[in-house]
CSV table of C-alpha atoms and ligand atoms in Angstrom, one decimal:
chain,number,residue,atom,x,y,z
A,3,UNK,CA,127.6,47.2,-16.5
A,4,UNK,CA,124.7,45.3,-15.7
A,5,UNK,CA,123.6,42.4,-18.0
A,6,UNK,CA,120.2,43.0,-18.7
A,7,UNK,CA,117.4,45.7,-17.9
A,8,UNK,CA,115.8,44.2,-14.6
A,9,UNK,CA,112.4,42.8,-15.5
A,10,UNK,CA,109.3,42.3,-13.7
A,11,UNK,CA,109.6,38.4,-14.8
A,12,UNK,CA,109.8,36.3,-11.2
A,13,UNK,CA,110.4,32.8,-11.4
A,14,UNK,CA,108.6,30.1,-10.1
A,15,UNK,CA,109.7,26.3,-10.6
A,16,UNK,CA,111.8,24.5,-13.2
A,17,UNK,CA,109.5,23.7,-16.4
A,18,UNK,CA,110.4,20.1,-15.9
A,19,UNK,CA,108.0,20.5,-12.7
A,20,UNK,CA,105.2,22.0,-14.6
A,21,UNK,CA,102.6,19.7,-15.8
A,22,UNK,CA,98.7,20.0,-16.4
A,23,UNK,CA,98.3,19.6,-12.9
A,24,UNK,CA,97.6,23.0,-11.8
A,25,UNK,CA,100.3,24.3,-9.5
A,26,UNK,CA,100.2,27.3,-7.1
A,27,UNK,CA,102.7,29.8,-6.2
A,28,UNK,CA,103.2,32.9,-4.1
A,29,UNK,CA,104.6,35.8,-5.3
A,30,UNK,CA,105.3,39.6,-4.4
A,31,UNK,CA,102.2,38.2,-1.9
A,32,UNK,CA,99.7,37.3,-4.4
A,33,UNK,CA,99.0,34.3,-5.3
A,34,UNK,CA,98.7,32.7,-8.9
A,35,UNK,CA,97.6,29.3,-10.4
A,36,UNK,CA,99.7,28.2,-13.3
A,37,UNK,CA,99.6,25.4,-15.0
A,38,UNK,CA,100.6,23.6,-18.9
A,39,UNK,CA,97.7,23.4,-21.8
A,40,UNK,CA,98.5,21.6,-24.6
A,41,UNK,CA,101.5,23.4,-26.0
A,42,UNK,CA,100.6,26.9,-23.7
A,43,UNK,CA,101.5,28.0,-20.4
A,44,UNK,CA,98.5,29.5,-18.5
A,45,UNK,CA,98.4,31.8,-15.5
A,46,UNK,CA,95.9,33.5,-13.5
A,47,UNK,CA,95.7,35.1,-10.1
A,48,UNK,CA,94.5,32.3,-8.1
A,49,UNK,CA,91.6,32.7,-7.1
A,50,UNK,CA,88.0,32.4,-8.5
A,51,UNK,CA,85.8,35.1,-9.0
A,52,UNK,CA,82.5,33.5,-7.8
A,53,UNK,CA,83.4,32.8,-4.0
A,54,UNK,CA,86.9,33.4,-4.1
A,55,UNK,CA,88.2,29.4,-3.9
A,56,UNK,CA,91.6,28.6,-5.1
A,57,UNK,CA,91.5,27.9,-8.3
A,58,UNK,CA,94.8,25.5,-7.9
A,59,UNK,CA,92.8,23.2,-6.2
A,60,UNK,CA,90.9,22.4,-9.3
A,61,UNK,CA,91.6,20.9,-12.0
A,62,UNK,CA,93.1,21.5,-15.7
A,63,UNK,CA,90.0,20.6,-18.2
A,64,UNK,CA,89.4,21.2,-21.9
A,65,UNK,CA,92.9,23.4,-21.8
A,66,UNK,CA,90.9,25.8,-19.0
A,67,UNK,CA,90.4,25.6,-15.3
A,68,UNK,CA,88.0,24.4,-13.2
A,69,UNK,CA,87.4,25.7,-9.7
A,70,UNK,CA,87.0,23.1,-7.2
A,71,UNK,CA,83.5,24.5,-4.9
A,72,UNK,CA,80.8,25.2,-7.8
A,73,UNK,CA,83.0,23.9,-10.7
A,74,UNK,CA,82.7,26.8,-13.1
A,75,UNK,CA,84.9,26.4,-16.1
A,76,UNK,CA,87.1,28.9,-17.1
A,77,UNK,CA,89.0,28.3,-20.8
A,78,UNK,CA,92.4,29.1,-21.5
A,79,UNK,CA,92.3,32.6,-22.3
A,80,UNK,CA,90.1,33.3,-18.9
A,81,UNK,CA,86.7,33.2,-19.8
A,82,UNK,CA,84.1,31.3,-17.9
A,83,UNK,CA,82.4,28.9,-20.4
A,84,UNK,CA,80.4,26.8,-18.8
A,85,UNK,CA,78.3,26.5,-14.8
A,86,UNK,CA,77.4,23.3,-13.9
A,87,UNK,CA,73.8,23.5,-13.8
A,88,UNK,CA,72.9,26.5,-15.4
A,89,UNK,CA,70.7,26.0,-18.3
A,90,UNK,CA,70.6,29.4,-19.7
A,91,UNK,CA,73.6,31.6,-21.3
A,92,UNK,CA,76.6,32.1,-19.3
A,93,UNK,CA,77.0,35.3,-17.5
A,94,UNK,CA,80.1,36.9,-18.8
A,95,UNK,CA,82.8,36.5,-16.2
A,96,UNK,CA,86.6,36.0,-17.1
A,97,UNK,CA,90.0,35.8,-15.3
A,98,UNK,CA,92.8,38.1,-15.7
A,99,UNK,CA,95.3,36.5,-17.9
A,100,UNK,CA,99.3,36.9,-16.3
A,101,UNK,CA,101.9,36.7,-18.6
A,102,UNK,CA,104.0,33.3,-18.4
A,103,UNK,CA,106.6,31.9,-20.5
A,104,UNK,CA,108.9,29.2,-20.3
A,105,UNK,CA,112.8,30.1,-20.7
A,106,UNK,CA,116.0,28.2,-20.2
A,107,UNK,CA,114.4,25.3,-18.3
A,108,UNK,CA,112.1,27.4,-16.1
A,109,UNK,CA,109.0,29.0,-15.5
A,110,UNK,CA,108.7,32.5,-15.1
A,111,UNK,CA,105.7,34.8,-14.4
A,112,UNK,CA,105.0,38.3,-14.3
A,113,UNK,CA,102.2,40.2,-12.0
A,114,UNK,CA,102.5,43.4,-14.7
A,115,UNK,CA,102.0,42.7,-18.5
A,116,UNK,CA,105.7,42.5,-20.2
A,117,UNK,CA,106.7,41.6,-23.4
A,118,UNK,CA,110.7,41.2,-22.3
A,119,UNK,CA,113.1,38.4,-22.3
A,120,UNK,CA,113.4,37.0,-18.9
A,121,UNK,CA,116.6,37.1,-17.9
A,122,UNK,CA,117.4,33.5,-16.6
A,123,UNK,CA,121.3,33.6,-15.7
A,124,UNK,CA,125.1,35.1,-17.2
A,125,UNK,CA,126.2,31.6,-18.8
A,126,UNK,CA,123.1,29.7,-20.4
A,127,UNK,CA,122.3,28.3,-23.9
A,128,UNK,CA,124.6,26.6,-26.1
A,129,UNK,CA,128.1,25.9,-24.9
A,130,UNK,CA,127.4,25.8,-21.8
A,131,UNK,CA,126.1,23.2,-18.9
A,132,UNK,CA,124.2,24.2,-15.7
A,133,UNK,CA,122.8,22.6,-12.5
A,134,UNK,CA,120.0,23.3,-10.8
A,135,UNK,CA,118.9,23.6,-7.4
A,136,UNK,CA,116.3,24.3,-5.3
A,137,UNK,CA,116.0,25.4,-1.8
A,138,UNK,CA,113.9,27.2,0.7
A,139,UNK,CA,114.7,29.0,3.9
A,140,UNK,CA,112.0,30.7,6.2
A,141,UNK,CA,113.8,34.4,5.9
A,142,UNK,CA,113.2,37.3,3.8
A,143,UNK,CA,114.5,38.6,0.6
A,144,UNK,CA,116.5,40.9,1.4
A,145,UNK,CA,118.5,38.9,4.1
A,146,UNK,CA,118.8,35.7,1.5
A,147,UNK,CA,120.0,37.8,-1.4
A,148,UNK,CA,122.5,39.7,1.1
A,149,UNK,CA,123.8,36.1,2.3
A,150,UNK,CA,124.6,34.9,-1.4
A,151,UNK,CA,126.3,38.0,-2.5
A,152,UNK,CA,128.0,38.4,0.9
A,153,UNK,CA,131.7,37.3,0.9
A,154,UNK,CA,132.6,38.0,4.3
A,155,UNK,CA,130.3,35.1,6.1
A,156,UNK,CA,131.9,32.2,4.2
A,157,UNK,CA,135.0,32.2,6.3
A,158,UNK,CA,133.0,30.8,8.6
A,159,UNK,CA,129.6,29.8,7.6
A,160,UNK,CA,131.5,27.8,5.1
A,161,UNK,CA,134.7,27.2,6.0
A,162,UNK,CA,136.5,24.6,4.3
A,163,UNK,CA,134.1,24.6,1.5
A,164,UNK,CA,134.0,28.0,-0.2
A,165,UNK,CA,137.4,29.2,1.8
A,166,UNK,CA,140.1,27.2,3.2
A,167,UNK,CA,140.7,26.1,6.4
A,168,UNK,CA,143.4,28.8,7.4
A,169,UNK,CA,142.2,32.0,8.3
A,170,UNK,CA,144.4,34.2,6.0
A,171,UNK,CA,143.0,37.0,4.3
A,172,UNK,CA,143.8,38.4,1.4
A,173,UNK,CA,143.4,42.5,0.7
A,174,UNK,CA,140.9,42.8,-2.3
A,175,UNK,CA,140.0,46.0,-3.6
A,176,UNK,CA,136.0,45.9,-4.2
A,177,UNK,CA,133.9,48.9,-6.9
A,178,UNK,CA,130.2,49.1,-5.9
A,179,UNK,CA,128.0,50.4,-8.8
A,180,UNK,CA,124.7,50.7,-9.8
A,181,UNK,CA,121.8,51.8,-11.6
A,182,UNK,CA,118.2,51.2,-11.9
A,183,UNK,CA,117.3,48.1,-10.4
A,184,UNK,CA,121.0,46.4,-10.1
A,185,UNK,CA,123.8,47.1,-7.8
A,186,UNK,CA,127.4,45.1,-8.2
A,187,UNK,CA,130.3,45.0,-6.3
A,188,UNK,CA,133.4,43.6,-8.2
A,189,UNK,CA,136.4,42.0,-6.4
A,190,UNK,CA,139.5,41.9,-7.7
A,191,UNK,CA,142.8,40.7,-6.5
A,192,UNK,CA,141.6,37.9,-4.6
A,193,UNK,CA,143.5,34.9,-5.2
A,194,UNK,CA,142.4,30.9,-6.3
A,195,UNK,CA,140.3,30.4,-3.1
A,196,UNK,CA,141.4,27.1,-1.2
A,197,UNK,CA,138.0,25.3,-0.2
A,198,UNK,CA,136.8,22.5,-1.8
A,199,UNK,CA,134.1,23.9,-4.4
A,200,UNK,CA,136.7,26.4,-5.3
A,201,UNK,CA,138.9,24.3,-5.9
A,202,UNK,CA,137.0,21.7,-8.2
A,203,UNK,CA,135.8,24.6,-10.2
A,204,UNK,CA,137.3,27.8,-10.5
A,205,UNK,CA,140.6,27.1,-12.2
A,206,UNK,CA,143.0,30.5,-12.1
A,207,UNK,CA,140.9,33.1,-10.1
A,208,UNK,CA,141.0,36.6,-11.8
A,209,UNK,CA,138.0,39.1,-10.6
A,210,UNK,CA,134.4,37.8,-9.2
A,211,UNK,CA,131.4,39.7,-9.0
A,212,UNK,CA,128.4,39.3,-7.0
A,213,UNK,CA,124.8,41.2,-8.4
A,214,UNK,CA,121.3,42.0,-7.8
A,215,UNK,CA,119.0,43.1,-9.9
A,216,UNK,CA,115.5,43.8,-9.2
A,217,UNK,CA,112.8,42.0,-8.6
A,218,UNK,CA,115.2,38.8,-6.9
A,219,UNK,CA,117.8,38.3,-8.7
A,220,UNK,CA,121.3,37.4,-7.0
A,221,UNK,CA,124.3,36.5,-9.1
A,222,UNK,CA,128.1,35.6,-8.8
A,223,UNK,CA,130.6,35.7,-11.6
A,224,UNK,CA,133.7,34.0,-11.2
A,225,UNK,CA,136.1,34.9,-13.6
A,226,UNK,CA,139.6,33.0,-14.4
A,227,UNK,CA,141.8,35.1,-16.1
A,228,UNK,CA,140.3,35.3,-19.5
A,229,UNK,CA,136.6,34.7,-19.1
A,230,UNK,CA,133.9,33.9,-17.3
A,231,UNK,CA,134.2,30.3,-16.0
A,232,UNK,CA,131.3,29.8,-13.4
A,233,UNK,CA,128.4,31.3,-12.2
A,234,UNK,CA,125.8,30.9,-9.5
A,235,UNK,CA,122.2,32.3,-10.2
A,236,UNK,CA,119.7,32.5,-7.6
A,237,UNK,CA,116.2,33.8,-8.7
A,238,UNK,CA,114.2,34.6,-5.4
A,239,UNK,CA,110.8,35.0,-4.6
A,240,UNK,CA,108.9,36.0,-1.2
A,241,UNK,CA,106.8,32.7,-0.8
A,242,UNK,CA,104.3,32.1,1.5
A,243,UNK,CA,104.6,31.7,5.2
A,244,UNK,CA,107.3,33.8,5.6
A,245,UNK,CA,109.6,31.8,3.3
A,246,UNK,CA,111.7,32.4,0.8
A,247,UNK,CA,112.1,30.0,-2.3
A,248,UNK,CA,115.0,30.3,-4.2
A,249,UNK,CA,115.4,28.9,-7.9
A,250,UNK,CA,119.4,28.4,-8.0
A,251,UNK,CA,121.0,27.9,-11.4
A,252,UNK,CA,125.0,27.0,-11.8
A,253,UNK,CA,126.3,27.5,-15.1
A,254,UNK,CA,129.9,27.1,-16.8
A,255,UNK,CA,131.4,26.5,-19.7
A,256,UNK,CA,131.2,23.2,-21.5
A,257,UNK,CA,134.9,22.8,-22.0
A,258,UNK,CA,136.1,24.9,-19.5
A,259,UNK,CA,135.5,25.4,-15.6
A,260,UNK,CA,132.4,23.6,-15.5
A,261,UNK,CA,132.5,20.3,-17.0
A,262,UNK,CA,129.3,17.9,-16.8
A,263,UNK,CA,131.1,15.3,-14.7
A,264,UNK,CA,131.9,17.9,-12.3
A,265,UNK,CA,128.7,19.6,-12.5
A,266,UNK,CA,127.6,16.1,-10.8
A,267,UNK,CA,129.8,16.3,-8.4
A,268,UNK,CA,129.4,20.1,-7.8
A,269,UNK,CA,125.2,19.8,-7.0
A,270,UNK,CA,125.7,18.2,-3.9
A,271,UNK,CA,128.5,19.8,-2.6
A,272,UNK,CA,126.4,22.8,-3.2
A,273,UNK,CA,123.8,21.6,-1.3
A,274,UNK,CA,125.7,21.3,1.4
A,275,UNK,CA,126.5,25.3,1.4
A,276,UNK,CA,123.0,25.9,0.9
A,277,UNK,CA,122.0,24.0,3.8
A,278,UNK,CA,124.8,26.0,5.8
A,279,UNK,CA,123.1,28.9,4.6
A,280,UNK,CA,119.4,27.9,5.6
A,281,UNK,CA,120.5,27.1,9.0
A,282,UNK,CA,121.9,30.7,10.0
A,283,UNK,CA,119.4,32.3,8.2
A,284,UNK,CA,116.6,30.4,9.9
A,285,UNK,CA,118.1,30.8,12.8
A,286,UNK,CA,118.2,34.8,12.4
A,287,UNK,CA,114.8,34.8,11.8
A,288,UNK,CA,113.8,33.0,14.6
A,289,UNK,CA,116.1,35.4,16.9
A,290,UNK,CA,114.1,38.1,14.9
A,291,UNK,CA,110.7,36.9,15.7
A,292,UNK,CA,112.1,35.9,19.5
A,293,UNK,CA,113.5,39.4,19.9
A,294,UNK,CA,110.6,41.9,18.5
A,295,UNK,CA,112.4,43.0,15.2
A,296,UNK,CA,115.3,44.7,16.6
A,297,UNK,CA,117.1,47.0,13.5
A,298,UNK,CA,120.0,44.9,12.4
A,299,UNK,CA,123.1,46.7,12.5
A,300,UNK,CA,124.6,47.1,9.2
A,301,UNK,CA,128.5,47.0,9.8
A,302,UNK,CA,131.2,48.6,7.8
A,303,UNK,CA,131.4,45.4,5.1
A,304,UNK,CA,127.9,45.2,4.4
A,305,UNK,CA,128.5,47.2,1.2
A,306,UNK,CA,125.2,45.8,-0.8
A,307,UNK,CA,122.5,46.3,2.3
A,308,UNK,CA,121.5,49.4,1.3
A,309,UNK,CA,121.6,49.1,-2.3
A,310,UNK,CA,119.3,45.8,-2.3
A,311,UNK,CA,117.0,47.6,0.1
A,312,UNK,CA,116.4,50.6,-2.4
A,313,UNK,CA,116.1,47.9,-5.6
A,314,UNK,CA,113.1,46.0,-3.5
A,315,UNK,CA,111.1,49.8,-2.5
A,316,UNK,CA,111.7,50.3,-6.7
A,317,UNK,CA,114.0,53.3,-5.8
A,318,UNK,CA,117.3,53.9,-7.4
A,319,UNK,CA,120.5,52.4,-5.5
A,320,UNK,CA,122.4,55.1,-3.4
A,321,UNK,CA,125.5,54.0,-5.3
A,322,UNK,CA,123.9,54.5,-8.7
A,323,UNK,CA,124.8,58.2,-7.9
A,324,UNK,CA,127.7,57.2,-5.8
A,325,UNK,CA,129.9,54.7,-6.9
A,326,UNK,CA,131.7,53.1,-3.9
A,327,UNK,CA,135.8,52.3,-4.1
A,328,UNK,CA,137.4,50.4,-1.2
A,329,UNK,CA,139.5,47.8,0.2
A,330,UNK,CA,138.7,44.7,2.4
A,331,UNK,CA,140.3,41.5,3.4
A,332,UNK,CA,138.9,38.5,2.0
B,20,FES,S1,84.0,29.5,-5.9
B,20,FES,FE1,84.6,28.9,-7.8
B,20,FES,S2,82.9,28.1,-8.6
B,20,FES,FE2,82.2,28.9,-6.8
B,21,FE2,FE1,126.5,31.3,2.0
C-alpha cells in the first residue's frame, strides 16, 4: 500500500535556505518567487503583472514584494499597494497567491490550491534522524526517478558502494503494484548487500522497496527484519534549463540503523553515489541531444518505466490494474 494520497505539493529547497531574500524556482515549467515574511511563507507566480519582470529579482519590503523595473509594491496577500510616483488611488491589480508551507525542514509549493499534508518522506518526526542532500543533474524526471528506484544499474554504476565487488547475484522475487499516482515494486529475498553504504547501514536485510508517487516523488525502503531501518527520499522537480533538481532526504531510526554519527559519515558517502549517478545520466542526455531523441529501449528489467511514465501524463499506472509477479537476479 502506498503511504500517502500523492499530492500536488512539489518541493523546492530546505527551509533552512529560505530567507526574506526572495528566491526563485522552476516548477512543472512555471516559474514562482517565494520568499519568508515575518512568520509567513509567501509565493506567487513569478512574474509581475505590469511588464512581466521577475518579480525575484526584487526585493522583500513591508512583508510584500517589490518588482525590480517600475517598483510597484505588492503586499503579502498579492495586492499592489503602492506605484512609485503615482499620486492618485492605486489601480486594483493583485498577484495570484500559491499555496506554500513549510514541513519537516522543507519548503514545499503547490501550482493548484491544496489544503493536504505534504508528504515529506516514510521515516520523519520524532525518533528519527535524517540527512539531507541536494543535487542536480541536467536529465529529465522520468530518467532520474527511474535511476533511484532502479536496482539493476548499481552493480555497476556503483559497484563497491551499494553492491559488492563480486558479481554474484542473488534470485529476488519482485511484486509491482499500483494505484493512482504511485507504483512500487517490493523485493524480497535479497540478502545483506556487501558494498560499503550497505554495510554501515542496513543491519539484517529483510524486504526493500523502491516507490513513486506522483508529482516526483522517488522512495526506497530498506527493511531489516522487523522494521523499517532506512530510507532514501528524493523529491524531484523539472528545473530550468533542462535540469532536474532533486531534494534527497535519508532517514532512520534514532536507535537503530541510522544513528547520528553514522548519518555523518553516511552524507558523504552518499554523495559520492549521487555524483555516479549525475555522470551517467548527464552523459545520456548528452547522447540524447547528440543522437536526435532516439526511443530508448525499455528492456525486460525496467519494471517501473512504464508505470512512472503514466503517473507524470496523470493517468493511472498499467499495473494498477495489473499487478506484476516475477523473479530477477539482483
Ligand atoms: S514590470 Fe513590474 S513594475 Fe513594471
Ligand atoms: Fe544510482
Amino acid at each position: 500500500m502506498t503511504p500517502v494520497t500523492p499530492s500536488s505539493w512539489i518541493a523546492v529547497c530546505a527551509a533552512r535556505d529560505l530567507k526574506s531574500t526572495p528566491r526563485r524556482f522552476v516548477i512543472a515549467g512555471q516559474a514562482v518567487v517565494v520568499f519568508r515574511s515575518g512568520q509567513d511563507i509567501v509565493a506567487f507566480a513569478d512574474i509581475c503583472p505590469h511588464r512581466l519582470a521577475p518579480l525575484s529579482e526584487g526585493r522583500v519590503i513591508d512583508g510584500g514584494i517589490e518588482c525590480p523595473y517600475h517598483g510597484w509594491q505588492f503586499d503579502g496577500t498579492g495586492l499592489c499597494r503602492m506605484i512609485p510616483g503615482e499620486v492618485g488611488p492605486v489601480p486594483r491589480v493583485r498577484l495570484m497567491p500559491l499555496s506554500v508551507c513549510e514541513h519537516d525542514d522543507l519548503i514545499f509549493v503547490s501550482l493548484t490550491p491544496t489544503e493536504a499534508t505534504p508528504y515529506s518522506g516514510r521515516l520523519m518526526g520524532a525518533g528519527n534522524v535524517s540527512a539531507l542532500v541536494e543535487s542536480r543533474v541536467q536529465s529529465t524526471l522520468i530518467d532520474v526517478a527511474e535511476n533511484i528506484l532502479d536496482a539493476s544499474h548499481t552493480h555497476f554504476t556503483h559497484k563497491g558502494l551499494l553492491r559488492g565487488l563480486s558479481a554474484r547475484r542473488h534470485r529476488v522475487r519482485v511484486d509491482i503494484t499500483g494505484g493512482p499516482g504511485w507504483v512500487e515494486a517490493r523485493y524480497e529475498g535479497e540478502p545483506r548487500q556487501e558494498g560499503l553504504i550497505s554495510r554501515l547501514l542496513e543491519g539484517g536485510r529483510g524486504i526493500s522497496i523502491g516507490r513513486f508517487m506522483a508529482p516526483g516523488i522517488a522512495e526506497i525502503e530498506f527493511w531489516g527484519p522487523q522494521r523499517v531501518n532506512l530510507v532514501t527520499t528524493f523529491h524531484l522537480r523539472q528545473a530550468e534549463d533542462g535540469q532536474v533538481a532533486g531534494l534527497g532526504i535519508l532517514s532512520g531510526p534514532t536507535e537503530y540503523g541510522l544513528g547520528y554519527v553514522k548519518a555523518a559519515i553516511f552524507k558523504p558517502l552518499f554523495a559520492v553515489a549521487l555524483a555516479q549517478d549525475r555522470h551517467i545520466l548527464q552523459a545520456a542526455s548528452a547522447n540524447r541531444t547528440m543522437f536526435g531523441d532516439p526511443k530508448p529501449v525499455i528492456g525486460p528489467l525496467d519494471i517501473l518505466r512504464s508505470s512512472i511514465e503514466a503517473i507524470l501524463k496523470g493517468e493511472l499506472p498499467p499495473v494498477a490494474q495489473q499487478p506484476v509477479h516475477m523473479i530477477m537476479e539482483l
